[in-house]
């Protein structure tokens, strides 16, 4: 015999409480710091339960001030240079997702500029707000410090750049091939079997000695 329909879901006061807490947490992370969430379970003659959730969002907090506390002046200067790309801005409604997005942006920015060991976990936020604030504003302090308090972040530079072109496999067996070495604008070119124009290759290579 084929049975149709879904299996019954049994009411759980514990699960209902968890749902209330999850909704509360979601609203808090979206800037509704004073939101109130509650639930009511109504029973009927069919022995089923209807659960109603009541949500009072209240004030939506905006970011009033963003302050950066950065020990490394070179990192501070780099962040200021790319401030227009920030995911976190003043007069913006508070959203924890934006804080996480800013962590990722800063990590990528620093790593692309030579700070290869930098990790987003080095970025901390201090969020300050008053539940009774009539303006409903929040201040954020962004802190960046090295993992080891006794060390300083190092911007690594590119060292030697070598470009090897090996054309020996295209030659006839037992052919004696020549190896040429040419240095052009700091890049060392090694040609095995056949030389090429370093001027042409130089335009195709985007790594330069001494760059970040």
XYZ file of N, CA and C in Angstrom:
636
model
N 0.852 -1.184 0.000
C 0.000 0.000 0.000
C 0.891 1.239 0.000
N 0.562 2.177 -0.847
C 1.326 3.414 -0.967
C 0.807 4.451 0.016
N 1.715 5.069 0.761
C 1.347 6.120 1.712
C 1.782 7.468 1.160
N 0.842 8.388 1.165
C 1.114 9.727 0.662
C 1.219 10.704 1.830
N 1.888 11.843 1.554
C 2.001 12.868 2.592
C 3.342 12.822 3.297
N 3.551 13.771 4.169
C 4.802 13.889 4.912
C 4.637 13.348 6.322
N 5.738 12.895 6.871
C 5.706 12.420 8.255
C 5.419 13.585 9.193
N 4.687 13.341 10.276
C 4.355 14.434 11.204
C 5.596 14.980 11.893
N 5.588 16.276 12.145
C 6.662 16.935 12.878
C 6.150 17.236 14.282
N 6.853 16.775 15.272
C 6.398 16.942 16.644
C 6.909 18.251 17.228
N 6.051 18.883 17.973
C 6.383 20.172 18.578
C 7.466 19.996 19.640
N 8.411 20.916 19.629
C 9.483 20.906 20.616
C 9.686 22.314 21.142
N 9.487 22.491 22.431
C 9.695 23.801 23.042
C 11.158 24.221 22.937
N 12.058 23.235 22.960
C 13.492 23.534 22.860
C 13.822 24.089 21.476
N 13.265 23.446 20.439
C 13.514 23.914 19.077
C 12.921 25.297 18.860
N 11.763 25.529 19.417
C 11.136 26.844 19.295
C 11.997 27.925 19.942
N 12.563 27.603 21.093
C 13.447 28.556 21.774
C 14.688 28.833 20.934
N 15.219 27.786 20.296
C 16.391 27.965 19.436
C 16.061 28.873 18.256
N 14.863 28.699 17.704
C 14.446 29.553 16.591
C 14.377 31.017 17.009
N 13.849 31.256 18.197
C 13.778 32.615 18.716
C 15.183 33.199 18.853
N 16.102 32.405 19.391
C 17.484 32.860 19.567
C 18.165 33.119 18.230
N 17.901 32.280 17.241
C 18.501 32.465 15.916
C 17.993 33.731 15.243
N 16.695 33.986 15.370
C 16.133 35.209 14.791
C 16.718 36.438 15.481
N 16.824 36.349 16.818
C 17.392 37.448 17.600
C 18.834 37.721 17.160
N 19.605 36.670 16.993
C 21.006 36.816 16.578
C 21.103 37.410 15.181
N 20.252 36.967 14.283
C 20.263 37.486 12.918
C 19.993 38.986 12.909
N 18.974 39.408 13.640
C 18.631 40.832 13.695
C 19.760 41.642 14.322
N 20.389 41.091 15.365
C 21.501 41.792 16.014
C 22.647 41.997 15.024
N 22.972 40.960 14.258
C 24.055 41.057 13.282
C 23.732 42.016 12.147
N 22.455 42.314 11.957
C 22.032 43.257 10.927
C 21.862 44.677 11.480
N 22.219 44.887 12.735
C 22.169 46.237 13.296
C 20.942 46.572 14.107
N 20.063 45.597 14.332
C 18.894 45.811 15.195
C 19.262 45.319 16.599
N 20.052 46.125 17.300
C 20.628 45.686 18.570
C 19.593 45.540 19.684
N 18.491 46.247 19.570
C 17.478 46.221 20.633
C 16.240 45.409 20.250
N 16.345 44.640 19.201
C 15.182 43.876 18.740
C 14.726 42.879 19.801
N 13.427 42.665 19.829
C 12.823 41.734 20.782
C 12.062 40.669 19.992
N 12.342 39.401 20.281
C 11.699 38.285 19.582
C 11.072 37.354 20.620
N 9.851 36.959 20.383
C 9.170 36.027 21.285
C 8.309 35.076 20.462
N 7.774 34.061 21.125
C 6.939 33.083 20.421
C 5.784 32.643 21.311
N 4.714 32.209 20.658
C 3.540 31.678 21.349
C 3.098 30.407 20.633
N 2.861 29.339 21.385
C 2.397 28.070 20.824
C 0.918 27.902 21.138
N 0.097 27.818 20.103
C -1.346 27.646 20.264
C -1.736 26.223 19.858
N -2.516 25.577 20.695
C -2.999 24.226 20.378
C -4.452 24.304 19.923
N -4.887 23.291 19.163
C -6.284 23.250 18.721
C -6.859 21.858 18.948
N -8.105 21.663 18.544
C -8.794 20.398 18.804
C -8.216 19.237 17.996
N -7.494 19.521 16.934
C -6.880 18.456 16.123
C -5.537 18.002 16.711
N -5.261 18.464 17.916
C -4.020 18.128 18.617
C -2.768 18.552 17.842
N -2.911 19.655 17.140
C -1.758 20.231 16.448
C -1.388 21.557 17.114
N -0.218 22.033 16.801
C 0.294 23.247 17.428
C 0.644 24.262 16.346
N 0.151 25.469 16.528
C 0.528 26.585 15.673
C 1.476 27.499 16.447
N 2.635 27.741 15.874
C 3.633 28.576 16.551
C 3.688 29.934 15.870
N 3.510 30.966 16.650
C 3.580 32.329 16.148
C 4.799 33.029 16.738
N 5.542 33.678 15.854
C 6.712 34.435 16.297
C 6.402 35.924 16.202
N 6.745 36.646 17.243
C 6.519 38.082 17.292
C 7.876 38.793 17.291
N 8.042 39.703 16.335
C 9.326 40.392 16.176
C 9.121 41.901 16.244
N 9.841 42.521 17.142
C 9.869 43.982 17.227
C 11.297 44.433 16.925
N 11.530 44.948 15.724
C 12.885 45.293 15.305
C 13.458 46.475 16.080
N 12.626 47.441 16.332
C 13.044 48.696 16.987
C 14.064 49.437 16.128
N 14.986 50.170 16.729
C 15.865 51.056 15.960
C 16.922 50.282 15.170
N 17.191 50.819 13.986
C 18.232 50.250 13.128
C 19.479 51.127 13.258
N 20.566 50.556 13.761
C 21.759 51.342 14.064
C 22.608 51.590 12.818
N 23.116 52.837 12.724
C 24.012 53.241 11.650
C 25.416 53.458 12.191
N 26.397 53.312 11.297
C 27.787 53.547 11.681
C 28.056 55.054 11.661
N 28.463 55.588 12.785
C 28.762 57.014 12.879
C 30.239 57.303 12.640
N 31.107 56.476 13.213
C 32.542 56.725 13.145
C 33.302 55.417 12.989
N 34.287 55.414 12.085
C 35.183 54.277 11.915
C 36.602 54.739 12.201
N 37.224 54.108 13.148
C 38.595 54.452 13.536
C 39.493 53.252 13.263
N 40.712 53.525 12.798
C 41.679 52.458 12.524
C 42.836 52.565 13.507
N 43.150 51.470 14.149
C 44.299 51.384 15.046
C 45.282 50.394 14.434
N 46.312 50.920 13.758
C 47.259 50.091 13.018
C 48.673 50.453 13.455
N 49.397 49.463 13.950
C 50.753 49.704 14.429
C 51.730 49.990 13.292
N 51.525 49.348 12.157
C 52.451 49.456 11.028
C 52.041 50.633 10.139
N 52.884 51.653 10.047
C 52.553 52.859 9.279
C 52.456 52.562 7.781
N 53.238 51.598 7.284
C 53.189 51.257 5.859
C 51.846 50.619 5.500
N 51.342 49.760 6.383
C 50.027 49.146 6.160
C 48.936 50.195 6.246
N 49.047 51.114 7.201
C 48.048 52.174 7.350
C 47.988 53.041 6.090
N 49.140 53.353 5.538
C 49.200 54.162 4.321
C 48.581 53.425 3.142
N 48.820 52.120 3.054
C 48.268 51.314 1.965
C 46.743 51.255 2.050
N 46.213 51.097 3.258
C 44.755 51.055 3.423
C 44.126 52.390 3.068
N 44.780 53.475 3.437
C 44.258 54.806 3.095
C 44.229 55.001 1.580
N 45.221 54.441 0.898
C 45.313 54.590 -0.551
C 44.142 53.920 -1.263
N 43.654 52.823 -0.677
C 42.553 52.071 -1.295
C 41.266 52.169 -0.469
N 41.122 53.257 0.264
C 39.953 53.437 1.122
C 38.652 53.442 0.326
N 38.706 53.910 -0.917
C 37.487 53.984 -1.739
C 36.913 52.607 -2.061
N 37.703 51.538 -1.838
C 37.219 50.178 -2.095
C 36.691 49.495 -0.843
N 36.661 50.221 0.259
C 36.264 49.631 1.542
C 34.810 49.159 1.519
N 34.572 48.036 2.190
C 33.216 47.495 2.338
C 32.523 48.051 3.577
N 33.259 48.868 4.330
C 32.770 49.383 5.605
C 32.869 50.895 5.571
N 31.718 51.578 5.656
C 31.717 53.029 5.518
C 30.815 53.686 6.555
N 31.144 54.916 6.885
C 30.326 55.692 7.817
C 28.975 56.019 7.180
N 27.950 56.197 8.028
C 26.557 56.437 7.616
C 25.925 55.223 6.946
N 26.569 54.084 7.081
C 26.062 52.828 6.549
C 25.376 52.063 7.684
N 24.258 51.402 7.399
C 23.630 50.582 8.427
C 24.586 49.452 8.827
N 24.657 49.203 10.112
C 25.553 48.161 10.598
C 25.121 46.799 10.069
N 26.086 46.034 9.582
C 25.834 44.682 9.087
C 27.120 43.880 9.285
N 27.055 42.819 10.054
C 28.258 42.032 10.338
C 28.865 41.448 9.073
N 28.042 41.199 8.060
C 28.574 40.684 6.799
C 29.580 41.657 6.181
N 29.337 42.960 6.353
C 30.264 43.956 5.823
C 31.595 43.922 6.565
N 31.559 43.625 7.854
C 32.794 43.506 8.622
C 33.623 42.329 8.106
N 32.958 41.217 7.843
C 33.665 40.045 7.326
C 34.194 40.292 5.913
N 33.404 40.991 5.086
C 33.846 41.308 3.726
C 35.067 42.225 3.745
N 35.089 43.146 4.700
C 36.234 44.054 4.818
C 37.482 43.300 5.255
N 37.322 42.321 6.120
C 38.459 41.475 6.501
C 39.082 40.808 5.274
N 38.226 40.241 4.437
C 38.706 39.543 3.239
C 39.368 40.528 2.280
N 38.774 41.712 2.112
C 39.346 42.712 1.209
C 40.737 43.136 1.664
N 40.880 43.408 2.960
C 42.174 43.847 3.492
C 43.211 42.738 3.363
N 42.815 41.504 3.645
C 43.736 40.380 3.511
C 44.240 40.275 2.072
N 43.339 40.340 1.094
C 43.742 40.244 -0.311
C 44.617 41.430 -0.715
N 44.266 42.620 -0.250
C 45.041 43.819 -0.584
C 46.472 43.714 -0.081
N 46.632 43.306 1.170
C 47.971 43.219 1.754
C 48.788 42.100 1.114
N 48.159 40.976 0.869
C 48.897 39.869 0.248
C 49.323 40.210 -1.175
N 48.490 40.952 -1.892
C 48.836 41.357 -3.260
C 49.914 42.432 -3.285
N 50.217 42.994 -2.120
C 51.249 44.027 -2.035
C 52.447 43.580 -1.202
N 52.664 42.267 -1.166
C 53.890 41.741 -0.584
C 53.784 41.198 0.820
N 52.649 41.401 1.495
C 52.501 40.888 2.868
C 51.908 39.473 2.799
N 52.721 38.541 2.320
C 52.220 37.204 1.993
C 51.783 36.402 3.215
N 52.313 36.719 4.383
C 51.968 35.956 5.584
C 50.797 36.557 6.353
N 50.252 37.664 5.855
C 49.154 38.313 6.587
C 47.903 37.449 6.534
N 47.188 37.419 7.652
C 45.971 36.611 7.768
C 44.831 37.476 8.276
N 43.643 37.237 7.764
C 42.481 38.039 8.156
C 42.164 37.949 9.645
N 42.635 36.888 10.297
C 42.395 36.750 11.730
C 43.142 37.796 12.545
N 44.076 38.497 11.907
C 44.790 39.573 12.584
C 43.961 40.850 12.656
N 42.817 40.854 12.003
C 41.927 42.025 11.994
C 40.843 41.839 13.044
N 40.768 42.760 13.964
C 39.763 42.716 15.024
C 38.901 43.985 14.972
N 37.668 43.837 15.448
C 36.764 44.980 15.519
C 36.304 45.204 16.961
N 36.259 46.453 17.333
C 35.667 46.829 18.604
C 34.446 47.686 18.303
N 33.276 47.131 18.584
C 32.017 47.800 18.259
C 31.432 48.412 19.535
N 31.163 49.695 19.475
C 30.638 50.410 20.636
C 29.290 51.036 20.300
N 28.308 50.764 21.170
C 26.986 51.380 20.998
C 26.289 51.419 22.353
N 25.284 52.260 22.464
C 24.477 52.356 23.677
C 23.049 51.934 23.352
N 22.502 50.971 24.075
C 21.127 50.536 23.804
C 20.109 51.668 23.938
N 20.438 52.657 24.766
C 19.489 53.766 24.999
C 19.810 54.980 24.146
N 20.733 54.848 23.199
C 21.128 55.985 22.365
C 19.974 56.405 21.461
N 19.471 57.647 21.611
C 18.347 58.084 20.771
C 18.739 58.237 19.297
N 20.040 58.423 19.016
C 20.490 58.570 17.634
C 20.691 57.222 16.946
N 20.766 56.154 17.728
C 20.958 54.797 17.200
C 22.191 54.723 16.292
N 23.320 55.106 16.852
C 24.567 55.063 16.086
C 25.563 54.137 16.771
N 26.525 53.674 15.983
C 27.537 52.765 16.486
C 28.903 53.243 15.999
N 29.916 53.124 16.857
C 31.295 53.453 16.504
C 32.091 52.160 16.396
N 32.949 52.102 15.384
C 33.732 50.893 15.139
C 35.216 51.237 15.134
N 35.968 50.468 15.874
C 37.423 50.598 15.874
C 38.005 49.355 15.218
N 38.688 49.547 14.091
C 39.313 48.445 13.355
C 40.768 48.356 13.800
N 41.143 47.191 14.314
C 42.495 47.001 14.835
C 43.239 45.974 13.994
N 44.462 46.325 13.604
C 45.330 45.400 12.886
C 46.661 45.341 13.618
N 47.013 44.160 14.055
C 48.273 43.972 14.776
C 48.900 42.665 14.333
N 50.231 42.538 14.377
C 50.875 41.269 14.023
C 50.516 40.177 15.008
N 50.545 38.924 14.539
C 50.232 37.804 15.422
C 51.208 37.767 16.587
N 52.473 37.996 16.303
C 53.506 38.076 17.334
C 53.689 39.541 17.698
N 53.346 39.916 18.908
C 53.371 41.329 19.305
C 54.778 41.900 19.250
N 55.800 41.047 19.223
C 57.178 41.527 19.198
C 57.735 41.624 17.774
N 56.894 41.346 16.786
C 57.353 41.371 15.400
C 56.586 42.418 14.607
N 57.037 42.651 13.401
C 56.405 43.612 12.508
C 56.155 42.935 11.177
N 55.036 43.280 10.535
C 54.734 42.691 9.242
C 55.808 43.081 8.221
N 56.195 42.132 7.374
C 57.228 42.360 6.376
C 56.600 42.299 4.992
N 56.876 43.330 4.185
C 56.438 43.330 2.790
C 57.550 42.700 1.967
N 57.318 41.489 1.488
C 58.351 40.768 0.747
C 58.473 41.325 -0.674
N 59.715 41.341 -1.175
C 59.994 41.787 -2.531
C 60.418 40.604 -3.391
N 60.196 40.745 -4.699
C 60.606 39.714 -5.643
C 62.118 39.762 -5.784
N 62.767 38.622 -5.684
C 64.223 38.542 -5.813
C 64.623 38.393 -7.265
N 65.389 37.364 -7.563
C 65.844 37.122 -8.933
C 64.714 36.543 -9.783
N 64.666 36.974 -11.030
C 63.687 36.449 -11.980
C 64.464 35.802 -13.132
N 64.231 34.504 -13.372
C 64.865 33.775 -14.460
C 63.803 33.204 -15.392
N 64.033 33.333 -16.682
C 63.102 32.830 -17.696
C 63.863 31.852 -18.580
N 63.431 30.593 -18.591
C 64.139 29.540 -19.330
C 63.285 29.077 -20.509
N 63.877 29.096 -21.689
C 63.227 28.580 -22.895
C 64.037 27.385 -23.382
N 63.443 26.210 -23.325
C 64.150 24.979 -23.692
C 63.568 24.437 -24.996
N 64.300 24.629 -26.066
C 63.863 24.140 -27.385
C 64.607 22.889 -27.794
N 65.301 22.244 -26.881
C 66.128 21.080 -27.221
C 65.305 19.894 -27.693
N 64.076 19.762 -27.232
C 63.262 18.606 -27.619
C 62.856 18.664 -29.093
N 62.862 19.867 -29.680
C 62.463 20.003 -31.088
C 63.621 19.748 -32.052
N 64.820 19.569 -31.493
C 65.988 19.326 -32.336
C 66.117 17.837 -32.676
N 66.907 17.582 -33.722
C 67.139 16.198 -34.133
C 67.937 15.462 -33.054
N 67.740 14.146 -32.924
C 68.505 13.371 -31.929
C 70.004 13.529 -32.134
N 70.726 13.516 -31.055
C 72.190 13.619 -31.051
C 72.688 14.979 -31.533
N 71.791 15.969 -31.631
C 72.208 17.317 -32.019
C 72.872 18.016 -30.841
N 73.999 18.643 -31.111
C 74.659 19.426 -30.071
C 74.020 20.810 -30.038
N 73.388 21.158 -28.929
C 72.694 22.444 -28.866
C 73.466 23.431 -27.981
N 73.209 24.672 -28.228
C 73.906 25.763 -27.544
C 73.017 26.347 -26.455
N 73.618 26.746 -25.360
C 72.902 27.392 -24.265
C 73.368 28.845 -24.174
N 72.444 29.768 -24.363
C 72.743 31.201 -24.289
C 72.125 31.794 -23.028
N 72.861 32.657 -22.372
C 72.357 33.355 -21.195
C 72.444 34.864 -21.428
N 71.297 35.530 -21.314
C 71.231 36.979 -21.547
C 70.517 37.627 -20.372
N 71.052 38.733 -19.884
C 70.406 39.500 -18.816
C 69.914 40.804 -19.407
N 68.614 41.039 -19.311
C 68.012 42.253 -19.855
C 67.079 42.865 -18.824
N 67.382 44.077 -18.403
C 66.566 44.832 -17.443
C 66.308 44.031 -16.165
N 67.360 43.373 -15.697
C 67.282 42.657 -14.430
C 66.751 41.247 -14.518
N 66.259 40.824 -15.675
C 65.711 39.474 -15.841
C 66.733 38.617 -16.581
N 66.991 37.437 -16.059
C 67.963 36.522 -16.644
C 67.238 35.551 -17.581
N 67.620 35.564 -18.860
C 67.028 34.691 -19.858
C 68.022 33.584 -20.195
N 67.535 32.348 -20.174
C 68.358 31.203 -20.531
C 67.692 30.495 -21.710
N 68.397 30.463 -22.851
C 67.856 29.843 -24.055
C 68.620 28.549 -24.346
N 67.890 27.464 -24.420
C 68.492 26.158 -24.693
C 68.105 25.741 -26.109
N 69.088 25.717 -27.005
C 68.835 25.255 -28.370
C 68.501 26.359 -29.347
N 67.745 27.382 -28.917
C 67.340 28.433 -29.841
C 67.071 29.727 -29.078
N 67.698 30.823 -29.453
C 67.460 32.103 -28.779
C 66.200 32.792 -29.296
N 65.617 33.654 -28.479
C 64.452 34.441 -28.861
C 64.710 35.899 -28.501
N 63.861 36.766 -28.967
C 64.000 38.194 -28.694
C 63.621 38.485 -27.228
N 64.599 38.973 -26.471
C 64.299 39.311 -25.069
C 63.372 40.522 -24.980
N 63.428 41.375 -25.987
C 62.540 42.552 -25.999
C 61.086 42.117 -26.075
N 60.809 41.115 -26.892
C 59.447 40.596 -27.014
C 59.018 39.884 -25.728
N 59.889 39.052 -25.180
C 59.557 38.300 -23.971
C 59.366 39.215 -22.772
N 60.143 40.288 -22.746
C 60.055 41.213 -21.604
C 58.651 41.794 -21.458
N 57.974 41.990 -22.578
C 56.615 42.532 -22.538
C 55.614 41.513 -21.998
N 55.974 40.241 -22.040
C 55.072 39.182 -21.598
C 55.299 38.770 -20.150
N 56.366 39.275 -19.552
C 56.676 38.916 -18.172
C 56.293 40.086 -17.258
N 55.467 39.816 -16.270
C 54.947 40.893 -15.422
C 55.621 40.934 -14.042
N 56.574 40.041 -13.827
C 57.322 40.060 -12.570
C 58.629 40.794 -12.783
N 58.974 41.670 -11.834
C 60.202 42.434 -11.920
C 60.962 42.337 -10.610
N 62.288 42.146 -10.688
C 63.073 42.112 -9.448
C 62.909 43.399 -8.648
N 62.736 43.233 -7.337
C 62.595 44.405 -6.463
C 61.175 44.858 -6.245
N 60.214 44.328 -7.036
C 58.822 44.708 -6.841
C 58.225 43.934 -5.682
N 57.107 44.471 -5.124
C 56.406 43.775 -4.057
C 55.611 42.621 -4.619
